Amino acid sequence: DFVADVLSAEDQEDLEGLARNIAAIGIHNPIHVRPDAEGGYVIISGERRWRAAGIAGLDVVPCLVAADGELDVGRNTLTQLSENLQRSNLKLLDVAHALKRCLDETGLGQVELAKELGKSKSWVSKYLALLKADGPLRAALEEGYLGNPETARMFGRLIEGQQEKLLRRARTQQLPISHAEVAKLDKRRGKDSPPQQGDGASPRRVG
């Protein structure tokens, strides 16, 4: 999914550039689709081309329809995810759900999936960890106000009052939550936390 069908200025500019190219020379690389249960088609790869064709005013686009033997649901999901990861406006939670879906449908492990996507296992693990988010963190992820998993991880360690304050400001300003500000608050939280047994603090003498 494009984020609520709202594109960044950069993404919109790219789409309009692709639309001008399509209007001038057409689509030479067909869109890959598969039939759905309702008699229509689901795009496996080529959503940007499809959207750009609409901007260019095309009513019809060339498509390659997957044959029955090619309808590997897991592989189609993996193809869709690989293409979608090239976009810059994906919500973190959308990526996390897509990764989980790929794991479920392909039978791949996290290491194999990471290799298929050209990513590291830790990259996959960080996204999957977001599926456990709740409270203000969950809301910030669902509304697209956190820009990367590391920001989300630090945001989740803040006290709930700080999380809510940052989320309210993001909603008001309609801007992402600042990574730098979250990192600063997280660092301060670490300094303010009392030393725990086993963290290197000297035991207090009693007696």
Coordinates of C-alpha atoms in Angstrom, one line a residue:
D1 CA 0.0 0.0 0.0
F2 CA 1.1 3.5 -0.7
V3 CA 0.8 5.4 2.7
A4 CA -2.8 6.3 2.7
D5 CA -2.3 7.1 -1.0
V6 CA -0.4 10.2 0.0
L7 CA 3.0 10.5 -1.6
S8 CA 5.9 12.6 -0.6
A9 CA 6.8 15.5 -2.8
E10 CA 9.8 13.6 -4.0
D11 CA 7.8 10.5 -4.8
Q12 CA 5.1 12.5 -6.6
E13 CA 7.8 14.2 -8.7
D14 CA 9.3 10.8 -9.6
L15 CA 5.8 9.5 -10.6
E16 CA 5.1 12.6 -12.7
G17 CA 8.5 12.2 -14.4
L18 CA 7.7 8.5 -15.2
A19 CA 4.3 9.6 -16.4
R20 CA 5.9 12.0 -18.9
N21 CA 8.2 9.3 -20.1
I22 CA 5.3 6.9 -20.5
A23 CA 3.2 9.5 -22.4
A24 CA 6.1 10.0 -24.8
I25 CA 7.2 6.4 -25.4
G26 CA 4.7 4.1 -23.8
I27 CA 5.3 1.2 -21.4
H28 CA 7.9 -1.2 -22.7
N29 CA 8.2 -3.3 -19.5
P30 CA 4.7 -4.9 -19.0
I31 CA 3.1 -4.9 -15.6
H32 CA 3.0 -8.4 -14.0
V33 CA -0.4 -9.4 -12.6
R34 CA -2.3 -12.4 -11.4
P35 CA -6.1 -13.1 -11.5
D36 CA -8.1 -12.6 -8.3
A37 CA -11.2 -14.3 -7.1
E38 CA -13.5 -11.5 -8.2
G39 CA -12.5 -11.6 -11.8
G40 CA -10.0 -8.8 -11.8
Y41 CA -6.3 -8.7 -11.4
V42 CA -3.8 -8.1 -8.6
I43 CA -0.5 -6.4 -9.4
I44 CA 2.5 -8.5 -8.6
S45 CA 5.1 -5.9 -9.8
G46 CA 4.7 -2.6 -11.6
E47 CA 2.5 -0.5 -9.3
R48 CA 4.5 2.6 -10.0
R49 CA 4.1 2.1 -13.8
W50 CA 0.4 1.6 -13.3
R51 CA 0.0 4.7 -11.3
A52 CA 2.2 6.7 -13.7
A53 CA 0.1 5.5 -16.6
G54 CA -3.0 6.8 -14.9
I55 CA -1.4 10.2 -14.5
A56 CA -0.4 10.1 -18.2
G57 CA -4.0 9.5 -19.1
L58 CA -3.7 5.9 -20.4
D59 CA -6.8 3.7 -20.1
V60 CA -5.0 0.5 -20.9
V61 CA -1.6 -0.8 -19.9
P62 CA 0.3 -3.9 -21.2
C63 CA 0.3 -6.8 -18.7
L64 CA 1.8 -10.2 -18.3
V65 CA -0.7 -12.5 -16.6
A66 CA 0.8 -15.2 -14.4
A67 CA -0.1 -18.7 -15.6
D68 CA -1.5 -21.3 -13.2
G69 CA 1.9 -22.8 -12.8
E70 CA 3.4 -19.5 -11.8
L71 CA 0.9 -18.7 -9.1
D72 CA 3.3 -19.3 -6.2
V73 CA 1.7 -17.1 -3.6
G74 CA 4.8 -16.9 -1.5
R75 CA 7.0 -16.0 -4.4
N76 CA 4.5 -13.4 -5.6
T77 CA 4.5 -11.8 -2.1
L78 CA 8.3 -11.8 -2.1
T79 CA 8.4 -10.1 -5.5
Q80 CA 5.9 -7.5 -4.4
L81 CA 7.9 -6.8 -1.2
S82 CA 11.2 -6.5 -3.1
E83 CA 9.7 -3.9 -5.4
N84 CA 7.9 -2.0 -2.7
L85 CA 11.1 -1.7 -0.6
Q86 CA 12.4 0.6 -3.4
R87 CA 9.9 3.2 -2.4
S88 CA 10.7 5.8 0.3
N89 CA 7.2 6.3 1.7
L90 CA 6.4 3.0 3.3
K91 CA 5.2 2.8 6.8
L92 CA 7.5 0.7 9.1
L93 CA 4.6 -1.4 10.2
D94 CA 3.6 -2.1 6.6
V95 CA 7.1 -3.5 6.0
A96 CA 7.0 -5.5 9.2
H97 CA 3.6 -7.1 8.2
A98 CA 4.9 -7.8 4.7
L99 CA 8.0 -9.5 6.1
K100 CA 5.9 -11.6 8.4
R101 CA 3.6 -12.5 5.5
C102 CA 6.6 -13.5 3.4
L103 CA 7.9 -15.8 6.2
D104 CA 4.5 -17.4 6.6
E105 CA 3.9 -17.9 2.9
T106 CA 7.3 -18.9 1.6
G107 CA 8.5 -21.1 4.5
L108 CA 11.8 -19.2 4.5
G109 CA 13.6 -18.4 7.7
Q110 CA 14.8 -14.9 8.6
V111 CA 18.3 -15.6 7.3
E112 CA 17.0 -16.9 3.9
L113 CA 14.5 -14.0 3.6
A114 CA 17.2 -11.5 4.3
K115 CA 19.3 -12.9 1.6
E116 CA 16.4 -12.9 -0.9
L117 CA 15.9 -9.2 -0.2
G118 CA 19.6 -8.3 -0.1
K119 CA 19.3 -7.3 3.5
S120 CA 20.9 -8.4 6.8
K121 CA 19.2 -10.7 9.3
S122 CA 19.3 -7.9 11.9
W123 CA 17.4 -5.7 9.4
V124 CA 14.6 -8.2 9.2
S125 CA 14.6 -8.8 13.0
K126 CA 14.3 -5.1 13.8
Y127 CA 11.3 -4.8 11.6
L128 CA 9.6 -7.9 12.9
A129 CA 10.1 -6.7 16.5
L130 CA 7.8 -3.7 15.6
L131 CA 4.8 -6.1 15.4
K132 CA 4.9 -6.3 19.2
A133 CA 4.5 -2.6 19.7
D134 CA 1.6 -1.2 21.7
G135 CA 0.4 2.1 23.2
P136 CA 1.8 5.4 21.8
L137 CA 4.5 3.5 19.9
R138 CA 1.9 1.5 18.0
A139 CA 0.0 4.6 17.2
A140 CA 3.1 6.4 15.9
L141 CA 3.9 3.4 13.7
E142 CA 0.4 3.0 12.4
E143 CA 0.2 6.7 11.6
G144 CA 3.6 6.8 9.9
Y145 CA 5.4 9.2 12.2
L146 CA 8.5 7.1 12.8
G147 CA 11.0 7.0 10.0
N148 CA 13.2 4.0 10.8
P149 CA 13.3 1.0 13.1
E150 CA 16.1 2.4 15.3
T151 CA 14.1 5.6 16.0
A152 CA 11.1 3.3 16.8
R153 CA 13.2 1.2 19.2
M154 CA 14.5 4.2 21.1
F155 CA 11.0 5.8 21.1
G156 CA 9.6 2.6 22.7
R157 CA 12.1 3.0 25.6
L158 CA 10.9 6.5 26.5
I159 CA 8.4 7.0 29.3
E160 CA 4.9 7.1 28.1
G161 CA 4.4 10.8 28.8
Q162 CA 7.4 11.6 26.5
Q163 CA 6.0 9.4 23.8
E164 CA 2.6 11.0 23.9
K165 CA 4.1 14.5 23.8
L166 CA 6.2 13.7 20.7
L167 CA 3.2 12.0 19.0
R168 CA 0.9 15.0 19.7
R169 CA 3.4 17.4 18.2
A170 CA 3.9 15.1 15.2
R171 CA 0.1 15.0 14.6
T172 CA -0.2 18.8 15.0
Q173 CA 2.7 19.6 12.7
Q174 CA 2.0 16.7 10.4
L175 CA 5.8 15.9 10.4
P176 CA 7.8 12.8 11.3
I177 CA 9.1 12.4 14.9
S178 CA 12.7 13.6 14.9
H179 CA 15.3 10.9 15.2
A180 CA 17.7 13.4 16.8
E181 CA 15.2 14.4 19.5
V182 CA 14.3 10.8 20.3
A183 CA 18.0 9.9 20.5
K184 CA 18.6 12.8 22.8
L185 CA 15.7 11.8 25.1
D186 CA 16.8 8.2 25.1
K187 CA 20.4 9.1 26.0
R188 CA 19.1 11.3 28.8
R189 CA 16.9 8.5 30.0
G190 CA 19.9 6.2 30.2
K191 CA 21.8 8.8 32.3
D192 CA 18.9 9.3 34.7
S193 CA 18.3 5.6 35.3
P194 CA 19.6 4.4 38.7
P195 CA 22.4 1.9 38.4
Q196 CA 21.3 -1.7 38.5
Q197 CA 23.0 -4.6 40.3
G198 CA 25.5 -6.1 37.9
D199 CA 25.9 -3.0 35.8
G200 CA 29.3 -2.2 37.2
A201 CA 28.2 0.0 40.1
S202 CA 30.0 -0.6 43.4
P203 CA 28.0 -2.3 46.1
R204 CA 27.0 0.0 49.0
R205 CA 28.6 -0.9 52.3
V206 CA 26.2 -1.5 55.2
G207 CA 27.1 -1.7 58.8

